Structure formats: C-alpha cells, structure tokens
C-alpha cells in the first residue's frame, strides 16, 4: 500500500519517510506517545508502509488469534539468511508441520530434565563470581547473556558443546547487529547484496554457525546414542501422520532458531529484573529469602517450582521491559478492527511495551511491583494485557523453558549474592530486535553469608 487515505487518527509524518525519523529516535517514547495522544488505534506512515498501532488488549487478541488474516508476512524473510525456515521464519504448511514436531520437545516433562544443565551453567558463573574481590562490580548484562547462551547451547547440544560457546557468541553478535539493521531499513536490505566488509563479516558469521551446528549434528548421528537434550528430542521427533523426521538442513534451521530466539530474550528479561531489583531492596530481600528456602540442596525442577515469587519478579520485569517489544503482522485481506476497516497489505503493530504501560489496564504503570503477579491479583486480568510471549498459534514455543531458566538462574544468584546499584549508573532501554539495556548494567556484588543463605 502506498499512502492509504487516513482512516484513523495519527501523526501527520513527513513526505517519503513518514514517521521513520521519530521511530529511529526515542523509539519507545514515540510509541507510548502515539497511544497517549491518538488512542488505541493509530494510523502512521513508516516510509512506504501504512501502519496501524493497536493498543487495546481486545485488538491484540483479534490480531494474534487470527493468523489467516494477520500473517507474519515477508518481514521475517530478512532473518532467513541466518535462520532458514526455522519456526520463527517459516509459514504455512511447513510451519504447521514443524510446530507439531517440535512441541514434543517443549513439553514441561521433557524440559524438566534440562534443569540440572541450567543449574550447572549458573553454578559455573557463580564460581567465577566467588573468585572476584569482595565488593567488585560485575557487568550483569554481559553475565546474563553469557549464562543464557551457555544454557541455550548446552540444553540443545549437550555439555560437549561447551567449547563452542565462545565462537557461537562472536558469530551471533555479528549476525544480530546486521539483522537488526536490515529489518526496518529497505536501504540496508538492498545494500546487503553488494560486496562490503560488513556483508563479508555477516557471511563469515553464518558460515561459522553452520559449520558448528553441522558438526554437532553429524557427531550425534554418528554416535547413535539417545540423549535427553533438545537435539536428542529433535532427532527422535516424528510427524504423527507421516512418520517422517527432520532432515539435517531442517535440524540446522531449528537449532539456530532456538539458539537465537532462546538466549537473548531470556538474558534480557533477567538483566532487567536485576536492574529493577537494584532500586527495590525489600523485593530483593524477599526474593533471597525465597531462594534460600526453596533451593536447599540439589537444584531440580521440583525445587524450581518453589520459586513462585522469583517468577513474579521476572514477569514484572518483562511487563516493564518486554524482551520482544513489538509484534508485526501484515493484513492479508481487509479486516475490521475497532470499527475501522484496515486495508489489505497494511502493517499491523501490536506492542507489548505499549499495552504493558497502558494506564487503562495498569495502575501506576511505571511502578515496579511484582505483587501485580500474585495469583490473586493476576486472576481475571485480560489475557492480552500482559503478553510477553505473544499469543495465538505463533506464540512462543519456549515460554515454559524460559520460565524455568529464569527461576533457576535468578534464584541461584539471589541465594548467594546481593547485587546493588552503582551510584550514577544510568541504564536506558535500547529497542533492537529485542529490548536490551543501551549501557552496560554494572552492579556491585556482595556475598551473602552462607549460613544465612542456608537458613
Ligand atoms: C523470556 C524469554 C522469551 C521471550 C520474552 C520470548 C518471546 C517470544 C514472542 C513474543 C514470540 C512471538 C513472536 C511473534 O508473534 O511475532 C516468540 C516466538 C518464538 N520463541 Fe520465544 N521468547 C522467549 C524465550 C524463548 C526460548 C527459551 C525459546 C527456545 C528455546 C524460544 C523460541 C521461540 C520460537 C521458536 C518462536 C517462534 C514460534 C512459532 O512461530 O511457532 N523463545 N517468543
């Protein structure tokens, strides 16, 4: 659609670029202001795209639950050089088949077997922290990214993949930056086809990731042993109708999709939780007490169940800083939303960030208050007032895994350390593909008394 007529209120925008400059500036503030100023159905022009920002939870439900009409469209094609036809990027019959195949691996019972691996990764990080000088500062954002990547790699490929984590980290870093650049910029998508140092670095990064996954898959097939990690489950997965499994190429696509979709989101959720805890010592104290009580001995799935308040804290962090801060769809046919007929081909944006801060659905939306997620207060809330994992058939397949991981990692840290704010530390959100801190989040480490921790 080239410049549709005005169907709903919204900012005038400029010729050609529309509101792209505002979007690229203070992105999150811009989105919030659109809702505050123009309401729950806003029309805006982003370059050539006619977009609608929908911020009523009912509209979010309508869009996310109707995949026929509101598809993921071609935008995710930008990710295909990296992710191929993995779940995130696939569509149609291929997506349906894979989603069915993969859901077995993401059943809670299957995921419970991964908790010891998660705990081992967290324990290695904590061992390192114990060797730091008392009162030293750690880069929490970096540490959370590292531990989440360790967990993603080792729950997927097993512990023998540990030596590859560094190489995977470096390659993802390059690929991620390049993809974040391309996703909103048609110019970057065109220039990507021209030879340049950046394009070469991107190709090299992809070759590295392909090489490592191919080798790990190959080795596992050759060894022929069954293992309880995700790769083991993916290798065994069979289509209930045809009995077919996944090819090596399909395995590669799904493995890289899971590594990428799984680690950065979870790391950001945990990082924001620590940032917020730095301002809320009482909440941090309650969290530590819960961890001490629930994680007495071995950290397994059952112990993780005892970390209900920890999960409330992480959920509240994801309300304020949803790792996936906007979901984008394309209207495949004209569709009526809130009394307005959205034209076929338009872009529909549903932002967890905007809805999670919506004053009609949250009182004092900017306040950090994990009790919002106590069972009593969460009951009866609109399903789409809080939706960090999306909704409908394309919702996050890894949400239960993320919840387990966040409980285990945050709980294990809280049991052994107190993390306090550094004076003058400033942290702003930076919305790239996921919502991460713009500056490094550095915090001071204080060891908790072992005795107190065990009490
Ligand atoms: C806190 C952590 C996480 C958050 C906030 C999150 C969020 C999301 C969201 C919002 C979507 C839907 C995107 C859309 O509708 O456009 C999604 C999809 C997906 N996520 Fe997650 N995710 C997290 C962790 C994980 C983990 C741990 C994994 C895997 C190990 C994972 C794998 C996926 C996959 C494969 C999809 C695509 C599903 C499909 O289309 O069928 N995610 N995630």
Tab-separated table of C-alpha atoms and ligand atoms in Angstrom:
chain	number	residue	atom	x	y	z
A	1	UNK	CA	0.000	0.000	0.000
A	2	UNK	CA	1.398	3.382	-0.953
A	3	UNK	CA	-0.053	6.018	1.352
A	4	UNK	CA	-3.548	4.907	2.115
A	5	UNK	CA	-6.132	7.531	2.904
A	6	UNK	CA	-6.486	8.489	6.530
A	7	UNK	CA	-8.733	6.017	8.293
A	8	UNK	CA	-7.730	6.605	11.899
A	9	UNK	CA	-6.109	9.434	13.882
A	10	UNK	CA	-2.341	9.620	13.908
A	11	UNK	CA	0.722	11.802	13.378
A	12	UNK	CA	0.996	13.592	10.027
A	13	UNK	CA	4.518	12.342	9.287
A	14	UNK	CA	6.803	13.791	6.610
A	15	UNK	CA	6.847	13.221	2.873
A	16	UNK	CA	8.531	9.960	1.833
A	17	UNK	CA	9.862	8.935	5.228
A	18	UNK	CA	6.660	9.383	7.239
A	19	UNK	CA	7.450	8.856	10.901
A	20	UNK	CA	10.654	6.825	10.406
A	21	UNK	CA	12.856	9.567	11.947
A	22	UNK	CA	10.734	9.601	15.137
A	23	UNK	CA	10.732	5.804	15.239
A	24	UNK	CA	14.523	5.724	14.962
A	25	UNK	CA	14.952	8.397	17.632
A	26	UNK	CA	13.319	7.816	21.016
A	27	UNK	CA	11.515	4.715	19.748
A	28	UNK	CA	9.760	3.643	22.927
A	29	UNK	CA	8.762	7.160	23.965
A	30	UNK	CA	7.413	7.747	20.477
A	31	UNK	CA	5.278	4.597	20.645
A	32	UNK	CA	3.907	5.461	24.086
A	33	UNK	CA	3.076	8.991	22.984
A	34	UNK	CA	1.196	7.698	19.945
A	35	UNK	CA	-1.136	5.772	22.222
A	36	UNK	CA	-1.496	8.603	24.749
A	37	UNK	CA	-2.166	11.226	22.134
A	38	UNK	CA	-4.211	9.394	19.485
A	39	UNK	CA	-5.698	6.423	21.312
A	40	UNK	CA	-5.790	2.664	20.839
A	41	UNK	CA	-5.993	2.650	17.061
A	42	UNK	CA	-3.400	4.878	15.442
A	43	UNK	CA	-2.510	5.194	11.792
A	44	UNK	CA	1.039	6.146	10.839
A	45	UNK	CA	3.243	6.070	7.809
A	46	UNK	CA	6.689	4.430	8.082
A	47	UNK	CA	8.447	5.008	4.802
A	48	UNK	CA	6.206	3.348	2.231
A	49	UNK	CA	4.361	1.249	4.773
A	50	UNK	CA	0.957	2.235	6.070
A	51	UNK	CA	0.906	1.032	9.657
A	52	UNK	CA	-1.628	0.754	12.422
A	53	UNK	CA	-0.607	0.629	16.057
A	54	UNK	CA	-3.261	-1.276	18.005
A	55	UNK	CA	-3.167	-0.884	21.775
A	56	UNK	CA	-6.408	-2.278	23.139
A	57	UNK	CA	-5.882	-5.818	24.518
A	58	UNK	CA	-9.027	-6.854	22.609
A	59	UNK	CA	-7.436	-5.704	19.350
A	60	UNK	CA	-4.249	-7.565	20.241
A	61	UNK	CA	-6.291	-10.709	20.740
A	62	UNK	CA	-8.088	-10.239	17.463
A	63	UNK	CA	-4.833	-9.829	15.523
A	64	UNK	CA	-2.760	-12.537	17.189
A	65	UNK	CA	-5.527	-15.141	17.238
A	66	UNK	CA	-6.307	-14.759	13.532
A	67	UNK	CA	-3.215	-15.886	11.699
A	68	UNK	CA	-5.055	-16.385	8.404
A	69	UNK	CA	-5.869	-12.726	8.181
A	70	UNK	CA	-2.883	-11.259	10.045
A	71	UNK	CA	0.168	-13.167	8.873
A	72	UNK	CA	3.788	-12.693	9.840
A	73	UNK	CA	4.218	-11.560	6.231
A	74	UNK	CA	7.516	-11.150	4.481
A	75	UNK	CA	9.292	-9.091	7.121
A	76	UNK	CA	10.863	-12.110	8.725
A	77	UNK	CA	12.446	-13.027	5.390
A	78	UNK	CA	15.223	-10.664	6.494
A	79	UNK	CA	16.160	-13.338	9.022
A	80	UNK	CA	16.258	-16.197	6.535
A	81	UNK	CA	19.958	-15.990	5.666
A	82	UNK	CA	20.575	-16.861	9.308
A	83	UNK	CA	17.559	-18.881	10.383
A	84	UNK	CA	16.455	-20.536	7.133
A	85	UNK	CA	12.995	-22.000	7.554
A	86	UNK	CA	13.039	-22.440	11.309
A	87	UNK	CA	9.850	-21.924	13.313
A	88	UNK	CA	10.282	-18.183	13.697
A	89	UNK	CA	10.557	-17.529	9.960
A	90	UNK	CA	8.557	-20.384	8.405
A	91	UNK	CA	4.927	-20.096	7.360
A	92	UNK	CA	2.068	-22.178	6.022
A	93	UNK	CA	2.183	-25.962	5.873
A	94	UNK	CA	5.911	-26.131	6.642
A	95	UNK	CA	5.455	-24.114	9.825
A	96	UNK	CA	2.475	-26.268	10.904
A	97	UNK	CA	4.419	-29.489	10.422
A	98	UNK	CA	7.460	-28.253	12.339
A	99	UNK	CA	5.480	-26.731	15.160
A	100	UNK	CA	3.716	-30.075	15.646
A	101	UNK	CA	7.001	-31.943	15.524
A	102	UNK	CA	8.792	-29.653	17.920
A	103	UNK	CA	6.071	-29.341	20.521
A	104	UNK	CA	7.007	-32.763	21.916
A	105	UNK	CA	10.442	-31.417	22.822
A	106	UNK	CA	8.898	-28.446	24.641
A	107	UNK	CA	6.513	-30.366	26.858
A	108	UNK	CA	7.057	-29.471	30.537
A	109	UNK	CA	8.092	-33.037	31.431
A	110	UNK	CA	10.766	-33.022	28.721
A	111	UNK	CA	12.025	-29.620	29.835
A	112	UNK	CA	12.278	-30.655	33.485
A	113	UNK	CA	15.123	-32.957	32.503
A	114	UNK	CA	17.091	-29.884	31.383
A	115	UNK	CA	17.067	-28.144	34.767
A	116	UNK	CA	20.312	-29.776	36.025
A	117	UNK	CA	22.116	-28.440	32.925
A	118	UNK	CA	20.705	-24.972	33.584
A	119	UNK	CA	21.821	-25.186	37.197
A	120	UNK	CA	25.315	-26.357	36.197
A	121	UNK	CA	25.741	-23.352	33.889
A	122	UNK	CA	24.597	-20.982	36.640
A	123	UNK	CA	26.903	-22.648	39.158
A	124	UNK	CA	29.920	-22.152	36.877
A	125	UNK	CA	29.122	-18.454	36.651
A	126	UNK	CA	28.732	-18.187	40.423
A	127	UNK	CA	32.071	-19.958	40.959
A	128	UNK	CA	33.668	-17.267	38.869
A	129	UNK	CA	31.916	-14.552	40.851
A	130	UNK	CA	33.205	-16.055	44.082
A	131	UNK	CA	36.768	-15.521	42.916
A	132	UNK	CA	36.113	-11.800	42.376
A	133	UNK	CA	37.261	-9.389	45.072
A	134	UNK	CA	34.599	-8.635	47.698
A	135	UNK	CA	32.522	-5.656	46.574
A	136	UNK	CA	33.702	-5.945	42.965
A	137	UNK	CA	31.400	-4.779	40.179
A	138	UNK	CA	30.182	-7.200	37.523
A	139	UNK	CA	28.722	-6.463	34.130
A	140	UNK	CA	25.323	-8.021	34.779
A	141	UNK	CA	24.100	-7.603	31.196
A	142	UNK	CA	27.142	-9.439	29.850
A	143	UNK	CA	26.957	-12.167	32.511
A	144	UNK	CA	23.262	-12.827	31.848
A	145	UNK	CA	23.904	-13.008	28.104
A	146	UNK	CA	26.781	-15.442	28.708
A	147	UNK	CA	24.908	-17.732	31.051
A	148	UNK	CA	21.815	-17.742	28.815
A	149	UNK	CA	23.936	-18.644	25.814
A	150	UNK	CA	25.705	-21.405	27.750
A	151	UNK	CA	22.303	-22.758	28.716
A	152	UNK	CA	20.894	-22.465	25.192
A	153	UNK	CA	23.884	-24.252	23.656
A	154	UNK	CA	24.176	-26.982	26.281
A	155	UNK	CA	20.465	-27.753	26.662
A	156	UNK	CA	20.319	-28.051	22.888
A	157	UNK	CA	23.533	-29.875	22.034
A	158	UNK	CA	24.683	-31.310	25.349
A	159	UNK	CA	27.674	-30.457	27.502
A	160	UNK	CA	30.187	-31.457	24.835
A	161	UNK	CA	29.172	-28.276	23.000
A	162	UNK	CA	30.683	-26.129	25.776
A	163	UNK	CA	33.942	-25.445	23.862
A	164	UNK	CA	31.963	-23.856	21.022
A	165	UNK	CA	30.128	-21.271	23.103
A	166	UNK	CA	32.757	-18.562	22.530
A	167	UNK	CA	32.726	-18.968	18.747
A	168	UNK	CA	28.922	-19.057	18.653
A	169	UNK	CA	28.791	-15.912	20.781
A	170	UNK	CA	31.099	-13.994	18.431
A	171	UNK	CA	29.238	-15.090	15.319
A	172	UNK	CA	25.805	-14.298	16.766
A	173	UNK	CA	26.996	-10.881	17.763
A	174	UNK	CA	27.946	-10.025	14.178
A	175	UNK	CA	24.827	-11.604	12.662
A	176	UNK	CA	22.491	-9.987	15.161
A	177	UNK	CA	23.753	-6.454	14.596
A	178	UNK	CA	23.453	-6.829	10.860
A	179	UNK	CA	19.921	-8.251	11.020
A	180	UNK	CA	18.731	-5.551	13.419
A	181	UNK	CA	19.983	-3.017	10.868
A	182	UNK	CA	18.201	-4.672	7.971
A	183	UNK	CA	14.830	-5.362	9.486
A	184	UNK	CA	13.491	-1.794	9.303
A	185	UNK	CA	15.655	-0.462	6.541
A	186	UNK	CA	14.885	-1.239	2.891
A	187	UNK	CA	18.130	0.501	2.005
A	188	UNK	CA	20.128	-1.841	4.230
A	189	UNK	CA	18.363	-4.804	2.626
A	190	UNK	CA	19.427	-3.666	-0.828
A	191	UNK	CA	22.962	-2.753	0.145
A	192	UNK	CA	23.278	-6.168	1.804
A	193	UNK	CA	23.553	-7.699	-1.660
A	194	UNK	CA	26.586	-5.582	-2.533
A	195	UNK	CA	30.050	-6.715	-1.512
A	196	UNK	CA	31.296	-4.840	1.554
A	197	UNK	CA	33.305	-5.633	4.694
A	198	UNK	CA	30.035	-5.781	6.625
A	199	UNK	CA	28.432	-8.213	4.189
A	200	UNK	CA	31.570	-10.367	4.280
A	201	UNK	CA	31.620	-10.423	8.077
A	202	UNK	CA	27.958	-11.430	8.049
A	203	UNK	CA	28.644	-14.298	5.615
A	204	UNK	CA	31.580	-15.432	7.696
A	205	UNK	CA	29.470	-15.412	10.858
A	206	UNK	CA	26.809	-17.532	9.183
A	207	UNK	CA	29.421	-19.944	7.849
A	208	UNK	CA	30.806	-20.339	11.377
A	209	UNK	CA	27.370	-21.066	12.835
A	210	UNK	CA	26.564	-23.500	10.019
A	211	UNK	CA	29.863	-25.293	10.468
A	212	UNK	CA	29.430	-25.747	14.203
A	213	UNK	CA	25.812	-26.937	14.047
A	214	UNK	CA	26.550	-29.302	11.162
A	215	UNK	CA	29.441	-30.799	13.091
A	216	UNK	CA	27.460	-31.247	16.307
A	217	UNK	CA	24.521	-32.827	14.476
A	218	UNK	CA	26.840	-35.073	12.491
A	219	UNK	CA	28.672	-36.219	15.580
A	220	UNK	CA	25.447	-37.060	17.337
A	221	UNK	CA	24.061	-39.015	14.418
A	222	UNK	CA	27.339	-40.935	14.184
A	223	UNK	CA	27.425	-41.720	17.908
A	224	UNK	CA	23.886	-43.041	17.657
A	225	UNK	CA	23.210	-42.601	21.364
A	226	UNK	CA	19.965	-41.215	22.664
A	227	UNK	CA	20.302	-38.234	24.910
A	228	UNK	CA	17.781	-36.193	26.842
A	229	UNK	CA	18.880	-32.811	25.482
A	230	UNK	CA	16.813	-30.898	22.938
A	231	UNK	CA	18.838	-32.178	19.991
A	232	UNK	CA	18.131	-35.713	21.152
A	233	UNK	CA	14.426	-34.928	21.183
A	234	UNK	CA	14.565	-33.234	17.794
A	235	UNK	CA	16.381	-36.217	16.295
A	236	UNK	CA	13.671	-38.518	17.577
A	237	UNK	CA	10.764	-36.275	16.602
A	238	UNK	CA	8.452	-37.911	14.074
A	239	UNK	CA	5.449	-36.493	12.322
A	240	UNK	CA	2.441	-38.263	13.844
A	241	UNK	CA	0.782	-38.501	10.405
A	242	UNK	CA	3.644	-39.330	8.065
A	243	UNK	CA	6.229	-40.741	10.463
A	244	UNK	CA	8.891	-38.522	8.851
A	245	UNK	CA	11.663	-36.915	10.891
A	246	UNK	CA	13.691	-33.754	10.293
A	247	UNK	CA	16.448	-33.575	7.686
A	248	UNK	CA	19.900	-32.222	8.593
A	249	UNK	CA	19.046	-28.935	6.933
A	250	UNK	CA	15.795	-28.656	8.901
A	251	UNK	CA	17.608	-29.545	12.109
A	252	UNK	CA	20.138	-26.823	11.462
A	253	UNK	CA	17.433	-24.220	10.879
A	254	UNK	CA	15.567	-25.188	14.035
A	255	UNK	CA	18.729	-25.395	16.136
A	256	UNK	CA	19.902	-21.911	15.149
A	257	UNK	CA	16.389	-20.535	15.603
A	258	UNK	CA	16.262	-21.883	19.123
A	259	UNK	CA	19.715	-20.611	19.996
A	260	UNK	CA	18.866	-17.139	18.765
A	261	UNK	CA	15.232	-16.916	19.917
A	262	UNK	CA	16.030	-18.535	23.223
A	263	UNK	CA	19.083	-16.853	24.652
A	264	UNK	CA	18.887	-13.147	24.054
A	265	UNK	CA	15.256	-12.789	25.166
A	266	UNK	CA	15.790	-14.693	28.388
A	267	UNK	CA	19.040	-12.865	29.119
A	268	UNK	CA	17.343	-9.503	28.717
A	269	UNK	CA	14.451	-10.479	30.969
A	270	UNK	CA	16.917	-11.454	33.715
A	271	UNK	CA	19.071	-8.353	33.221
A	272	UNK	CA	16.070	-6.041	33.574
A	273	UNK	CA	14.984	-7.929	36.670
A	274	UNK	CA	18.365	-7.225	38.329
A	275	UNK	CA	18.246	-3.603	37.253
A	276	UNK	CA	14.823	-3.150	38.862
A	277	UNK	CA	15.837	-5.089	41.969
A	278	UNK	CA	18.677	-2.612	42.432
A	279	UNK	CA	16.044	0.025	43.198
A	280	UNK	CA	13.886	-2.225	45.378
A	281	UNK	CA	15.869	-3.676	48.296
A	282	UNK	CA	12.746	-5.057	50.051
A	283	UNK	CA	11.773	-7.000	46.948
A	284	UNK	CA	15.355	-8.262	46.634
A	285	UNK	CA	15.265	-9.375	50.265
A	286	UNK	CA	12.055	-11.319	49.782
A	287	UNK	CA	13.493	-12.922	46.649
A	288	UNK	CA	16.627	-14.006	48.526
A	289	UNK	CA	14.587	-15.472	51.365
A	290	UNK	CA	12.527	-17.499	48.919
A	291	UNK	CA	15.667	-18.750	47.151
A	292	UNK	CA	17.255	-19.772	50.447
A	293	UNK	CA	14.155	-21.715	51.435
A	294	UNK	CA	13.445	-23.357	48.068
A	295	UNK	CA	16.963	-24.140	46.863
A	296	UNK	CA	18.341	-26.004	49.824
A	297	UNK	CA	20.157	-28.854	48.157
A	298	UNK	CA	20.001	-30.040	44.577
A	299	UNK	CA	18.506	-27.628	42.081
A	300	UNK	CA	15.970	-29.589	40.059
A	301	UNK	CA	12.564	-28.978	38.521
A	302	UNK	CA	10.829	-29.557	41.803
A	303	UNK	CA	12.990	-27.033	43.640
A	304	UNK	CA	12.333	-24.548	40.834
A	305	UNK	CA	8.597	-24.899	41.472
A	306	UNK	CA	9.216	-23.337	44.883
A	307	UNK	CA	10.390	-20.101	43.268
A	308	UNK	CA	6.974	-18.541	42.678
A	309	UNK	CA	7.901	-15.059	43.887
A	310	UNK	CA	11.056	-15.125	41.747
A	311	UNK	CA	8.846	-15.723	38.731
A	312	UNK	CA	6.582	-12.828	39.784
A	313	UNK	CA	9.648	-10.579	39.817
A	314	UNK	CA	10.728	-11.708	36.347
A	315	UNK	CA	7.207	-11.307	34.981
A	316	UNK	CA	7.016	-7.778	36.349
A	317	UNK	CA	10.412	-7.075	34.733
A	318	UNK	CA	9.014	-8.370	31.418
A	319	UNK	CA	5.945	-6.167	31.863
A	320	UNK	CA	8.125	-3.064	32.154
A	321	UNK	CA	10.730	-4.230	29.635
A	322	UNK	CA	9.203	-6.881	27.371
A	323	UNK	CA	12.143	-8.539	25.543
A	324	UNK	CA	10.057	-8.690	22.360
A	325	UNK	CA	8.612	-5.222	22.485
A	326	UNK	CA	6.613	-5.245	19.279
A	327	UNK	CA	4.883	-7.834	17.146
A	328	UNK	CA	4.366	-7.103	13.490
A	329	UNK	CA	1.767	-8.567	11.175
A	330	UNK	CA	0.512	-7.942	7.649
A	331	UNK	CA	-3.200	-7.757	6.861
A	332	UNK	CA	-3.713	-10.326	4.097
A	333	UNK	CA	-7.251	-9.080	3.419
A	334	UNK	CA	-9.272	-6.067	4.551
A	335	UNK	CA	-10.100	-6.540	8.207
A	336	UNK	CA	-12.329	-4.657	10.583
A	337	UNK	CA	-10.777	-3.725	13.915
A	338	UNK	CA	-12.452	-1.374	16.378
A	339	UNK	CA	-14.869	-0.138	13.732
A	340	UNK	CA	-12.142	0.734	11.215
A	341	UNK	CA	-11.625	-1.244	8.014
A	342	UNK	CA	-7.875	-1.861	7.790
A	343	UNK	CA	-6.830	-2.170	4.153
A	344	UNK	CA	-5.238	-5.334	2.760
A	345	UNK	CA	-1.451	-5.082	2.715
A	346	UNK	CA	-1.141	-2.703	5.652
A	347	UNK	CA	1.247	-3.364	8.543
A	348	UNK	CA	-0.288	-4.005	11.927
A	349	UNK	CA	1.804	-3.383	15.040
A	350	UNK	CA	0.874	-4.718	18.453
A	351	UNK	CA	3.327	-3.635	21.100
A	352	UNK	CA	3.630	-5.473	24.411
A	353	UNK	CA	5.612	-2.437	25.574
A	354	UNK	CA	2.741	-0.025	24.894
A	355	UNK	CA	-0.005	-2.281	26.247
A	356	UNK	CA	2.052	-3.224	29.335
A	357	UNK	CA	2.243	0.519	30.112
A	358	UNK	CA	-1.370	1.287	29.244
A	359	UNK	CA	-2.891	3.437	32.019
A	360	UNK	CA	-6.376	1.993	31.411
A	361	UNK	CA	-5.112	-1.509	32.214
A	362	UNK	CA	-2.392	-0.938	34.800
A	363	UNK	CA	-2.445	1.415	37.755
A	364	UNK	CA	0.770	3.406	38.129
A	365	UNK	CA	2.160	1.580	35.079
A	366	UNK	CA	5.741	2.804	35.584
A	367	UNK	CA	5.977	1.380	39.121
A	368	UNK	CA	7.864	-1.888	39.715
A	369	UNK	CA	5.518	-4.035	41.768
A	370	UNK	CA	5.908	-7.824	41.496
A	371	UNK	CA	2.770	-8.302	43.604
A	372	UNK	CA	0.794	-7.483	40.474
A	373	UNK	CA	1.566	-11.077	39.533
A	374	UNK	CA	0.438	-12.680	42.771
A	375	UNK	CA	-2.168	-15.359	41.971
A	376	UNK	CA	-4.976	-13.230	43.457
A	377	UNK	CA	-4.143	-10.071	41.565
A	378	UNK	CA	-3.337	-11.813	38.282
A	379	UNK	CA	-6.678	-13.591	38.261
A	380	UNK	CA	-9.240	-12.142	35.888
A	381	UNK	CA	-6.711	-9.947	34.087
A	382	UNK	CA	-7.222	-9.648	30.334
A	383	UNK	CA	-5.177	-12.353	28.596
A	384	UNK	CA	-3.672	-9.691	26.307
A	385	UNK	CA	-2.978	-7.003	28.910
A	386	UNK	CA	0.247	-8.942	29.598
A	387	UNK	CA	1.632	-10.995	26.728
A	388	UNK	CA	5.437	-11.056	26.705
A	389	UNK	CA	5.298	-14.407	24.862
A	390	UNK	CA	2.779	-13.287	22.239
A	391	UNK	CA	-0.425	-15.235	21.738
A	392	UNK	CA	-2.309	-17.480	19.355
A	393	UNK	CA	-0.714	-20.214	17.297
A	394	UNK	CA	2.523	-18.289	16.702
A	395	UNK	CA	3.115	-17.686	20.390
A	396	UNK	CA	6.473	-18.568	21.927
A	397	UNK	CA	7.172	-22.296	21.935
A	398	UNK	CA	9.904	-21.781	24.550
A	399	UNK	CA	7.964	-19.886	27.196
A	400	UNK	CA	7.974	-22.662	29.755
A	401	UNK	CA	11.669	-23.237	29.180
A	402	UNK	CA	12.332	-19.516	29.648
A	403	UNK	CA	10.337	-19.532	32.880
A	404	UNK	CA	12.297	-22.498	34.247
A	405	UNK	CA	15.600	-20.948	33.250
A	406	UNK	CA	14.823	-17.534	34.745
A	407	UNK	CA	13.720	-19.122	38.003
A	408	UNK	CA	16.832	-21.267	38.249
A	409	UNK	CA	19.363	-18.588	37.328
A	410	UNK	CA	17.837	-15.667	39.236
A	411	UNK	CA	17.103	-17.911	42.230
A	412	UNK	CA	20.624	-19.350	42.377
A	413	UNK	CA	22.188	-15.902	42.172
A	414	UNK	CA	19.882	-14.500	44.870
A	415	UNK	CA	20.775	-17.384	47.155
A	416	UNK	CA	24.479	-16.487	47.101
A	417	UNK	CA	24.826	-12.819	46.196
A	418	UNK	CA	23.280	-9.452	46.776
A	419	UNK	CA	23.553	-7.197	43.711
A	420	UNK	CA	23.473	-3.487	44.466
A	421	UNK	CA	23.303	-0.443	42.280
A	422	UNK	CA	26.435	1.542	41.454
A	423	UNK	CA	25.999	5.249	42.152
A	424	UNK	CA	25.452	7.263	38.991
A	425	UNK	CA	24.807	4.176	36.872
A	426	UNK	CA	22.303	5.006	34.192
A	427	UNK	CA	20.539	2.405	32.108
A	428	UNK	CA	18.148	3.125	29.248
A	429	UNK	CA	16.315	0.591	27.146
A	430	UNK	CA	17.555	0.105	23.571
A	431	UNK	CA	14.962	-1.470	21.304
A	432	UNK	CA	16.782	-3.557	18.691
A	433	UNK	CA	15.401	-6.953	17.751
A	434	UNK	CA	14.954	-7.381	21.465
A	435	UNK	CA	14.753	-4.784	24.213
A	436	UNK	CA	18.180	-4.606	25.796
A	437	UNK	CA	19.980	-2.095	28.005
A	438	UNK	CA	21.732	0.617	25.997
A	439	UNK	CA	24.568	0.916	28.529
A	440	UNK	CA	26.253	-1.963	30.290
A	441	UNK	CA	24.439	-2.724	33.522
A	442	UNK	CA	27.168	-2.893	36.127
A	443	UNK	CA	26.289	-3.822	39.701
A	444	UNK	CA	28.232	-4.438	42.891
A	445	UNK	CA	28.499	-7.984	44.179
A	446	UNK	CA	28.139	-8.759	47.860
A	447	UNK	CA	28.364	-12.314	49.036
A	448	UNK	CA	25.573	-13.424	51.272
A	449	UNK	CA	26.581	-15.276	54.397
A	450	UNK	CA	26.456	-18.963	53.594
A	451	UNK	CA	24.813	-19.573	56.953
A	452	UNK	CA	22.116	-17.006	56.247
A	453	UNK	CA	21.683	-18.398	52.764
A	454	UNK	CA	21.107	-21.897	54.107
A	455	UNK	CA	18.724	-20.752	56.852
B	1	LIG	C1	11.914	-14.505	28.234
B	1	LIG	C2	12.178	-15.208	27.179
B	1	LIG	C3	11.377	-15.198	25.887
B	1	LIG	C4	10.501	-14.264	25.405
B	1	LIG	C5	10.075	-12.944	26.050
B	1	LIG	C6	10.016	-14.758	24.132
B	1	LIG	C7	9.075	-14.092	23.344
B	1	LIG	C8	8.550	-14.598	22.165
B	1	LIG	C9	7.491	-13.968	21.412
B	1	LIG	C10	6.769	-12.667	21.783
B	1	LIG	C11	7.230	-14.744	20.323
B	1	LIG	C12	6.170	-14.491	19.243
B	1	LIG	C13	6.653	-13.548	18.171
B	1	LIG	C14	5.523	-13.108	17.251
B	1	LIG	O1	4.360	-13.447	17.473
B	1	LIG	O2	5.801	-12.372	16.292
B	1	LIG	C15	8.167	-15.868	20.382
B	1	LIG	C16	8.244	-16.868	19.428
B	1	LIG	C17	9.161	-17.904	19.491
B	1	LIG	N1	10.041	-18.175	20.518
B	1	LIG	FE1	10.249	-17.132	22.231
B	1	LIG	N2	10.613	-15.958	23.865
B	1	LIG	C18	11.444	-16.276	24.918
B	1	LIG	C19	12.201	-17.418	25.048
B	1	LIG	C20	12.294	-18.433	24.119
B	1	LIG	C21	13.059	-19.648	24.281
B	1	LIG	C22	13.831	-20.052	25.516
B	1	LIG	C23	12.935	-20.350	23.089
B	1	LIG	C24	13.504	-21.682	22.646
B	1	LIG	C25	14.356	-22.394	23.225
B	1	LIG	C26	12.094	-19.566	22.212
B	1	LIG	C27	11.738	-19.926	20.932
B	1	LIG	C28	10.774	-19.296	20.172
B	1	LIG	C29	10.351	-19.768	18.857
B	1	LIG	C30	10.907	-20.980	18.099
B	1	LIG	C31	9.332	-18.901	18.424
B	1	LIG	C32	8.543	-18.987	17.116
B	1	LIG	C33	7.302	-19.829	17.381
B	1	LIG	C34	6.406	-20.031	16.177
B	1	LIG	O3	6.231	-19.117	15.378
B	1	LIG	O4	5.854	-21.136	16.065
B	1	LIG	N3	11.710	-18.418	22.868
B	1	LIG	N4	8.939	-15.746	21.514
